[in-house]
Coordinates of C-alpha atoms in Angstrom, one line a residue:
M1 CA 0.0 0.0 0.0
V2 CA 1.1 3.6 -0.7
T3 CA 0.6 5.8 2.3
G4 CA 2.9 8.8 1.6
L5 CA 4.2 10.8 -1.3
G6 CA 6.8 13.5 -1.8
L7 CA 8.1 15.3 -4.8
V8 CA 10.7 18.0 -5.7
T9 CA 10.7 18.4 -9.5
P10 CA 11.3 20.9 -12.3
V11 CA 7.6 21.8 -12.3
G12 CA 7.0 22.0 -8.6
N13 CA 8.5 21.5 -5.1
T14 CA 5.6 19.4 -3.7
V15 CA 3.2 16.7 -5.0
E16 CA 0.3 19.1 -5.6
E17 CA 2.5 21.8 -7.3
T18 CA 4.0 19.2 -9.6
W19 CA 0.6 17.6 -10.4
A20 CA -1.0 21.0 -11.2
G21 CA 1.9 21.9 -13.4
L22 CA 1.8 18.6 -15.3
L23 CA -2.0 18.8 -15.9
A24 CA -1.5 22.3 -17.2
G25 CA 1.2 21.2 -19.6
R26 CA 3.8 23.4 -18.2
S27 CA 7.4 22.8 -19.3
G28 CA 10.2 22.9 -16.6
A29 CA 12.9 23.7 -19.2
G30 CA 14.9 26.8 -19.4
P31 CA 18.4 28.2 -19.6
I32 CA 20.9 26.6 -17.2
T33 CA 21.5 28.7 -14.1
K34 CA 23.6 26.3 -12.0
F35 CA 26.8 27.0 -13.8
D36 CA 28.2 29.0 -16.7
A37 CA 27.0 27.1 -19.8
T38 CA 28.3 29.6 -22.3
R39 CA 30.9 27.1 -23.8
Q40 CA 28.5 24.1 -23.8
Q41 CA 26.8 22.6 -26.8
V42 CA 23.6 22.3 -24.7
R43 CA 22.8 25.4 -22.6
F44 CA 19.4 24.5 -21.1
A45 CA 17.9 21.9 -18.8
C46 CA 14.9 21.2 -16.5
E47 CA 16.2 22.6 -13.2
V48 CA 14.4 22.6 -9.8
K49 CA 13.3 26.2 -9.1
N50 CA 13.2 28.0 -5.7
F51 CA 14.3 25.0 -3.7
D52 CA 15.0 25.9 -0.1
A53 CA 17.0 23.1 1.6
G54 CA 16.6 25.1 4.9
A55 CA 12.9 24.2 5.0
Y56 CA 14.0 20.5 5.6
I57 CA 17.6 20.6 6.9
D58 CA 19.7 22.9 9.1
R59 CA 21.5 25.2 6.7
K60 CA 24.9 24.5 8.2
E61 CA 24.2 20.8 7.9
A62 CA 22.9 21.2 4.3
R63 CA 26.4 22.4 3.2
R64 CA 27.7 19.0 4.0
Y65 CA 25.2 17.3 1.7
D66 CA 25.3 17.1 -2.1
L67 CA 22.2 18.4 -3.8
F68 CA 21.0 14.9 -4.8
A69 CA 20.8 14.1 -1.1
Q70 CA 19.1 17.3 -0.3
Y71 CA 16.4 16.6 -2.9
A72 CA 16.0 13.1 -1.5
I73 CA 15.7 14.3 2.1
A74 CA 13.1 16.9 1.1
A75 CA 10.9 14.4 -0.9
S76 CA 11.3 11.8 1.8
H77 CA 10.3 14.3 4.5
Q78 CA 7.1 15.1 2.6
A79 CA 6.2 11.4 2.3
V80 CA 7.2 10.5 5.8
M81 CA 5.1 13.3 7.3
Q82 CA 2.1 12.4 5.2
A83 CA 2.3 8.8 6.2
G84 CA 3.4 9.3 9.8
I85 CA 5.7 6.3 9.3
H86 CA 8.3 7.8 11.7
Q87 CA 5.8 7.1 14.5
A88 CA 5.5 3.4 13.6
P89 CA 5.7 1.1 16.7
D90 CA 8.8 -0.8 15.5
L91 CA 11.3 1.2 13.4
T92 CA 13.5 -1.9 12.9
R93 CA 10.8 -3.0 10.5
V94 CA 10.9 0.2 8.5
G95 CA 13.6 0.5 5.8
V96 CA 14.9 2.9 3.2
V97 CA 15.8 2.2 -0.4
L98 CA 16.6 5.3 -2.5
G99 CA 18.1 5.0 -5.9
T100 CA 20.2 7.3 -8.0
G101 CA 22.0 7.0 -11.3
I102 CA 25.1 9.1 -10.5
G103 CA 25.1 10.4 -6.9
G104 CA 27.0 13.5 -5.8
M105 CA 28.2 14.7 -9.2
Q106 CA 28.7 18.3 -8.3
T107 CA 30.7 17.2 -5.2
F108 CA 32.8 15.0 -7.5
E109 CA 33.5 17.9 -9.9
D110 CA 34.3 20.4 -7.2
N111 CA 36.8 18.1 -5.4
C112 CA 38.5 16.9 -8.6
R113 CA 39.0 20.6 -9.5
A114 CA 40.4 21.3 -6.0
F115 CA 42.7 18.3 -6.2
I116 CA 44.1 19.2 -9.6
E117 CA 44.4 22.9 -9.1
K118 CA 45.3 23.2 -5.4
G119 CA 46.6 19.8 -4.3
P120 CA 45.4 16.9 -2.2
D121 CA 45.2 18.9 1.0
R122 CA 42.3 20.9 -0.5
V123 CA 40.0 17.9 -1.0
S124 CA 37.1 18.1 1.4
P125 CA 37.0 15.6 4.3
F126 CA 33.3 15.3 3.5
F127 CA 33.9 14.4 -0.1
V128 CA 33.3 10.6 0.3
P129 CA 30.1 10.8 2.3
M130 CA 28.8 13.6 0.1
F131 CA 29.5 11.8 -3.2
I132 CA 28.6 8.1 -2.6
P133 CA 25.2 7.2 -4.1
N134 CA 23.9 5.3 -1.0
M135 CA 24.2 8.4 1.2
A136 CA 20.7 9.7 0.5
G137 CA 19.2 6.6 2.0
G138 CA 21.6 6.6 4.8
L139 CA 20.7 10.2 5.7
V140 CA 17.0 9.5 5.6
S141 CA 17.3 6.5 7.8
I142 CA 19.4 8.4 10.3
R143 CA 17.0 11.3 10.3
Y144 CA 14.0 9.2 11.3
G145 CA 15.6 6.3 13.0
L146 CA 14.5 3.8 10.3
K147 CA 16.5 0.6 11.0
G148 CA 15.1 -1.8 8.4
P149 CA 16.6 -2.8 5.1
N150 CA 18.7 0.0 3.6
F151 CA 20.5 0.1 0.3
A152 CA 20.8 2.1 -3.0
P153 CA 20.1 0.6 -6.4
V154 CA 22.3 2.2 -9.1
S155 CA 21.0 1.0 -12.5
A156 CA 21.1 4.3 -14.5
C157 CA 17.7 5.5 -15.5
A158 CA 15.9 2.5 -13.9
S159 CA 17.5 3.1 -10.5
S160 CA 14.5 4.5 -8.6
A161 CA 12.0 2.2 -10.3
H162 CA 14.1 -0.7 -9.1
A163 CA 14.1 0.9 -5.6
I164 CA 10.3 0.9 -5.5
G165 CA 10.0 -2.5 -6.9
E166 CA 12.5 -4.1 -4.6
S167 CA 10.9 -2.3 -1.6
F168 CA 7.5 -3.7 -2.7
R169 CA 9.0 -7.2 -2.8
M170 CA 10.7 -6.9 0.6
I171 CA 7.4 -6.0 2.2
R172 CA 5.6 -8.8 0.4
D173 CA 8.3 -11.3 1.4
G174 CA 8.0 -10.2 5.1
M175 CA 11.5 -8.6 5.3
A176 CA 9.9 -5.3 6.4
D177 CA 6.6 -3.8 7.4
A178 CA 7.2 -0.5 5.6
M179 CA 9.7 1.2 3.3
V180 CA 10.6 4.8 2.4
T181 CA 11.6 4.5 -1.2
G182 CA 12.2 6.4 -4.5
G183 CA 15.2 8.3 -5.7
S184 CA 16.8 11.5 -6.7
E185 CA 19.3 13.1 -9.1
A186 CA 21.2 16.3 -9.3
A187 CA 23.3 15.9 -12.5
I188 CA 22.9 19.3 -14.1
T189 CA 26.6 20.0 -13.9
G190 CA 29.2 21.1 -16.4
L191 CA 30.8 17.7 -16.8
T192 CA 27.5 15.7 -17.1
V193 CA 26.0 18.1 -19.7
A194 CA 29.2 18.0 -21.7
A195 CA 29.3 14.2 -21.6
F196 CA 25.7 13.6 -22.7
A197 CA 26.0 16.3 -25.4
N198 CA 29.2 14.8 -26.8
M199 CA 27.5 11.4 -27.1
K200 CA 24.6 13.2 -29.0
A201 CA 22.0 12.0 -26.5
M202 CA 20.5 15.5 -25.7
S203 CA 18.4 17.9 -27.6
T204 CA 20.3 20.9 -28.9
R205 CA 17.3 23.3 -29.2
N206 CA 19.1 26.1 -27.3
D207 CA 16.8 28.7 -28.8
D208 CA 13.6 27.0 -27.7
P209 CA 14.1 25.1 -24.4
E210 CA 10.5 24.8 -23.4
R211 CA 9.7 22.9 -26.6
A212 CA 12.9 20.8 -26.8
S213 CA 11.6 17.7 -25.0
R214 CA 9.1 16.2 -27.5
P215 CA 8.7 12.4 -27.0
F216 CA 7.1 10.6 -30.0
D217 CA 7.2 13.7 -32.2
K218 CA 8.9 13.2 -35.6
D219 CA 11.3 16.1 -35.0
R220 CA 12.6 14.9 -31.5
D221 CA 16.3 15.2 -31.3
G222 CA 17.3 14.0 -27.8
F223 CA 16.4 14.2 -24.1
V224 CA 16.4 17.2 -21.8
L225 CA 18.3 16.7 -18.6
G226 CA 16.3 17.2 -15.3
D227 CA 16.9 17.2 -11.6
G228 CA 14.8 16.4 -8.6
G229 CA 13.7 13.9 -6.0
S230 CA 10.7 11.6 -5.4
A231 CA 9.7 9.5 -2.5
V232 CA 6.9 7.1 -1.5
V233 CA 6.1 5.3 1.7
L234 CA 5.0 1.7 1.1
E235 CA 3.4 -0.5 3.8
S236 CA 1.8 -3.9 4.1
L237 CA -2.0 -3.6 4.3
E238 CA -1.9 -5.0 7.8
H239 CA 0.7 -2.5 9.0
A240 CA -1.2 0.4 7.5
E241 CA -4.5 -0.6 8.9
R242 CA -3.0 -1.2 12.4
R243 CA -1.6 2.4 12.3
G244 CA -4.8 3.8 10.9
A245 CA -2.9 5.2 7.9
T246 CA -4.7 6.7 4.9
I247 CA -4.1 4.4 1.9
L248 CA -3.4 6.5 -1.3
G249 CA -3.1 3.6 -3.7
E250 CA -1.7 0.1 -4.2
V251 CA 1.4 -1.3 -5.9
L252 CA 0.1 -4.2 -8.0
G253 CA 3.1 -5.7 -9.7
Y254 CA 6.8 -5.3 -10.6
G255 CA 8.8 -6.6 -13.5
L256 CA 12.5 -6.3 -14.5
S257 CA 14.8 -7.5 -17.2
G258 CA 18.1 -7.0 -19.0
D259 CA 18.6 -6.4 -22.7
A260 CA 22.0 -8.0 -22.9
Y261 CA 22.4 -6.0 -26.1
H262 CA 24.2 -2.6 -26.0
I263 CA 25.6 -0.1 -23.5
S264 CA 23.2 2.7 -24.5
A265 CA 20.9 1.6 -27.4
P266 CA 17.6 -0.3 -26.7
A267 CA 17.2 -3.8 -27.9
P268 CA 15.4 -4.2 -31.2
D269 CA 11.6 -4.0 -30.9
G270 CA 12.1 -3.2 -27.2
E271 CA 12.5 -6.9 -26.5
G272 CA 13.8 -6.4 -23.0
A273 CA 11.1 -3.8 -22.3
Q274 CA 8.5 -6.3 -23.4
R275 CA 9.7 -8.9 -20.9
A276 CA 9.7 -6.4 -18.1
M277 CA 6.1 -5.3 -18.8
R278 CA 4.9 -8.9 -19.2
M279 CA 6.6 -9.9 -15.9
C280 CA 5.0 -6.9 -14.2
L281 CA 1.5 -7.7 -15.5
A282 CA 1.9 -11.4 -14.5
D283 CA 3.1 -10.4 -11.1
A284 CA 0.1 -8.2 -10.7
E285 CA -2.2 -10.9 -12.1
V286 CA -3.6 -8.1 -14.4
D287 CA -4.9 -8.7 -17.9
V288 CA -3.9 -6.1 -20.5
S289 CA -7.5 -5.2 -20.9
R290 CA -7.4 -3.5 -17.5
V291 CA -4.5 -1.2 -18.2
D292 CA -5.7 2.3 -19.2
Y293 CA -2.4 4.3 -18.9
V294 CA 1.2 3.7 -19.5
N295 CA 3.6 6.3 -18.3
A296 CA 6.3 5.8 -20.9
H297 CA 10.0 6.0 -20.4
G298 CA 9.7 8.2 -23.5
T299 CA 12.9 10.2 -23.3
S300 CA 12.5 12.0 -26.7
T301 CA 15.4 10.1 -28.3
P302 CA 15.0 8.9 -31.9
L303 CA 15.6 5.2 -31.2
G304 CA 14.3 4.9 -27.7
D305 CA 10.8 6.2 -28.4
I306 CA 10.3 3.8 -31.4
A307 CA 11.5 0.8 -29.5
E308 CA 9.2 1.5 -26.5
T309 CA 6.3 2.0 -28.9
Q310 CA 7.0 -1.3 -30.6
A311 CA 7.3 -3.0 -27.2
V312 CA 3.9 -1.7 -26.0
K313 CA 2.3 -2.8 -29.2
A314 CA 3.8 -6.3 -28.8
V315 CA 2.6 -6.6 -25.2
F316 CA -0.8 -5.0 -25.4
G317 CA -1.9 -6.0 -28.9
D318 CA -5.2 -4.3 -29.9
R319 CA -5.4 -2.8 -26.4
A320 CA -2.4 -0.6 -27.2
R321 CA -4.6 1.7 -29.4
Q322 CA -7.2 2.1 -26.6
L323 CA -4.9 3.2 -23.8
V324 CA -2.9 6.4 -23.2
F325 CA 0.8 5.9 -23.8
G326 CA 2.3 9.3 -22.8
S327 CA 5.5 10.8 -21.6
T328 CA 5.6 13.4 -18.8
K329 CA 9.3 13.8 -19.6
S330 CA 8.1 16.3 -22.2
M331 CA 7.5 18.6 -19.1
T332 CA 9.9 17.4 -16.4
G333 CA 12.8 16.5 -18.6
H334 CA 14.7 13.3 -17.8
L335 CA 15.7 12.9 -14.1
L336 CA 18.0 9.9 -15.0
G337 CA 18.1 7.8 -11.8
G338 CA 15.3 9.8 -10.3
A339 CA 12.9 9.4 -13.2
G340 CA 11.3 6.1 -12.4
A341 CA 10.1 7.2 -8.9
L342 CA 8.7 10.4 -10.2
E343 CA 6.8 8.7 -13.0
F344 CA 5.6 6.0 -10.6
V345 CA 4.0 8.8 -8.5
I346 CA 2.5 10.3 -11.7
A347 CA 1.0 7.0 -12.6
L348 CA -0.4 6.6 -9.1
L349 CA -2.0 10.0 -9.3
A350 CA -3.5 9.3 -12.7
A351 CA -5.0 6.0 -11.4
T352 CA -6.5 7.6 -8.3
R353 CA -7.6 11.0 -9.6
G354 CA -8.8 10.1 -13.1
K355 CA -6.7 12.6 -15.0
I356 CA -3.8 11.8 -17.3
P357 CA -1.2 14.5 -18.0
P358 CA -0.4 15.5 -21.6
T359 CA 2.6 14.8 -23.7
I360 CA 3.4 18.4 -24.8
N361 CA 5.3 19.6 -27.8
Q362 CA 3.5 17.4 -30.2
V363 CA 3.8 19.2 -33.6
T364 CA 4.6 16.6 -36.3
P365 CA 3.3 13.1 -35.9
D366 CA 5.8 10.3 -36.3
P367 CA 4.2 7.3 -38.1
E368 CA 6.5 5.0 -36.1
C369 CA 5.2 6.4 -32.8
D370 CA 1.5 6.3 -33.6
L371 CA -0.2 5.5 -30.2
D372 CA -2.3 8.0 -28.3
C373 CA 0.2 10.0 -26.1
A374 CA -2.5 12.5 -25.0
P375 CA -0.8 15.1 -27.4
N376 CA -0.9 18.6 -25.9
R377 CA -4.0 17.8 -23.8
M378 CA -4.9 16.5 -20.4
V379 CA -7.2 13.5 -20.5
E380 CA -10.0 12.9 -18.0
R381 CA -10.5 9.2 -17.8
D382 CA -11.1 6.5 -15.3
V383 CA -7.9 4.5 -14.9
D384 CA -8.2 1.0 -13.6
V385 CA -4.5 0.1 -13.8
A386 CA -1.6 2.3 -14.7
I387 CA 2.0 1.1 -15.4
S388 CA 5.2 3.0 -15.5
N389 CA 8.3 2.1 -17.5
A390 CA 11.9 2.9 -16.7
F391 CA 14.9 1.8 -18.8
G392 CA 18.6 2.5 -18.2
F393 CA 21.9 2.5 -20.1
G394 CA 23.4 -1.0 -19.9
G395 CA 20.0 -2.6 -20.8
H396 CA 18.3 -2.3 -17.3
N397 CA 14.5 -2.4 -17.5
A398 CA 11.9 -2.0 -14.8
T399 CA 8.1 -1.7 -14.9
L400 CA 5.7 -1.0 -12.0
A401 CA 1.9 -1.4 -12.0
V402 CA -0.3 0.7 -9.7
G403 CA -4.0 1.2 -9.1
R404 CA -6.6 2.4 -6.6
F405 CA -6.8 0.5 -3.4
R406 CA -9.7 -1.9 -3.4
P407 CA -10.4 -3.3 0.0

C-alpha cells in the first residue's frame, strides 16, 4: 500500500504543485543557471526552481550534503510526514531504499578541481560521504531512526523504479513492514551536460528550451536533462491498517529484465522492455484489458521512443490503441536515476484521480510512434490500472503497476 508521497521536481516542489503543473502542460525547461554554460553545446535543462533546503535541513548541515541528497531528504520528509511512518511502533521493521543514477556529481566535480588545481590537502573531508550514491538513503534512515533494510540501487535511469520494486518485494516477502523508497538526481553539472552532449543524446534546441523535449514527435532530437527527488512510503496492508494510515493507492506488480544488447541503445523492438512489462502484469495478475495508462520512459530520443512504442504494441496487442501511452518527460525532462520514482507517482495520481497529463510539444506526428500519447492535452479518464516504465543504459528495464486501493 502507498501511504505517503513526496516530490521535488522541475515543475513544482511538492506533489500538488507538480501535479498541477503537469496537468496544465507546463514545461520545466529553461536556460541553465547552476553553472556558466556559455561554452556548452547544450545550454538548457529542467532545473528545480526556488528550492529551499533550509525548509528541511539545518542550513549548516545542508552544506555537507550534495544536492542529490538534499532533494531526496526533502521528498522523503514530505512522504514520511504524510504517512506518519516515523511514528510506527517498530522502526527496525521500516527500511529505506533510495536509488540514484550518479550520486553526488557536483561534489565530485568540485573536489576533482580542487585536487588538480590546489593539491590533495584541499580535497574536502566530506567528499566521500557527500559523493557516494547510498548516502541519500543513509541520511533519511538516520534522520527518522529507520533501521530496516537499507541500500541504494544504481541502475542508470531505472534506479528509482528498481528501488520501489525491490521495496515492494521486501514487504511482500516479510522482510519489512514499511519502506521509504524512491530516488533523486542532481546531475545538471558542467561535466554531465558536456558528456551527454558529446554522445549526441540530448536535444540541442538552445533557442527554444520549453519545446525541446518532444517524446514521440517526428522532430525529436534527444532528451532534456532534469533534476529532482521523489519518495513514497510503502506498507503492508496489515501494518497500514494497524496504524490507521490513509491508503493512497496500491502497488500491484513489478517486472524487471536485462537487454544484454548494447551499452546505450535499446534492444530491437524493445524486446527487454516487453519482458519487463509482461513480468509486471503477470506479477500483478492483471490482464492487458485492465490497463488504461502507460507512463512511458519516453525520453525524446529517436531510437528509444520507437523501441518502446513497438514494445507496447507487442505486449498489449489491440489494447495498445485504446490506452494512453504518454511521456511526462516532455515537461519534467529526464531525471535519470530519479525518473522512475517520479513517474511512478504520476502513474499513481492518474490512477487515483482520473486525470492523465499530456505529452506536450507534439507538432509533427511520427508514423512509427502512432499510439495515443495525449498530445498537448490533459485527458480525463477512469484509470483501472496504470503502469510506469523505466529503462537505463546498460540494458536495465523496470516496470511497475499501480492502481486504486480496493479493500
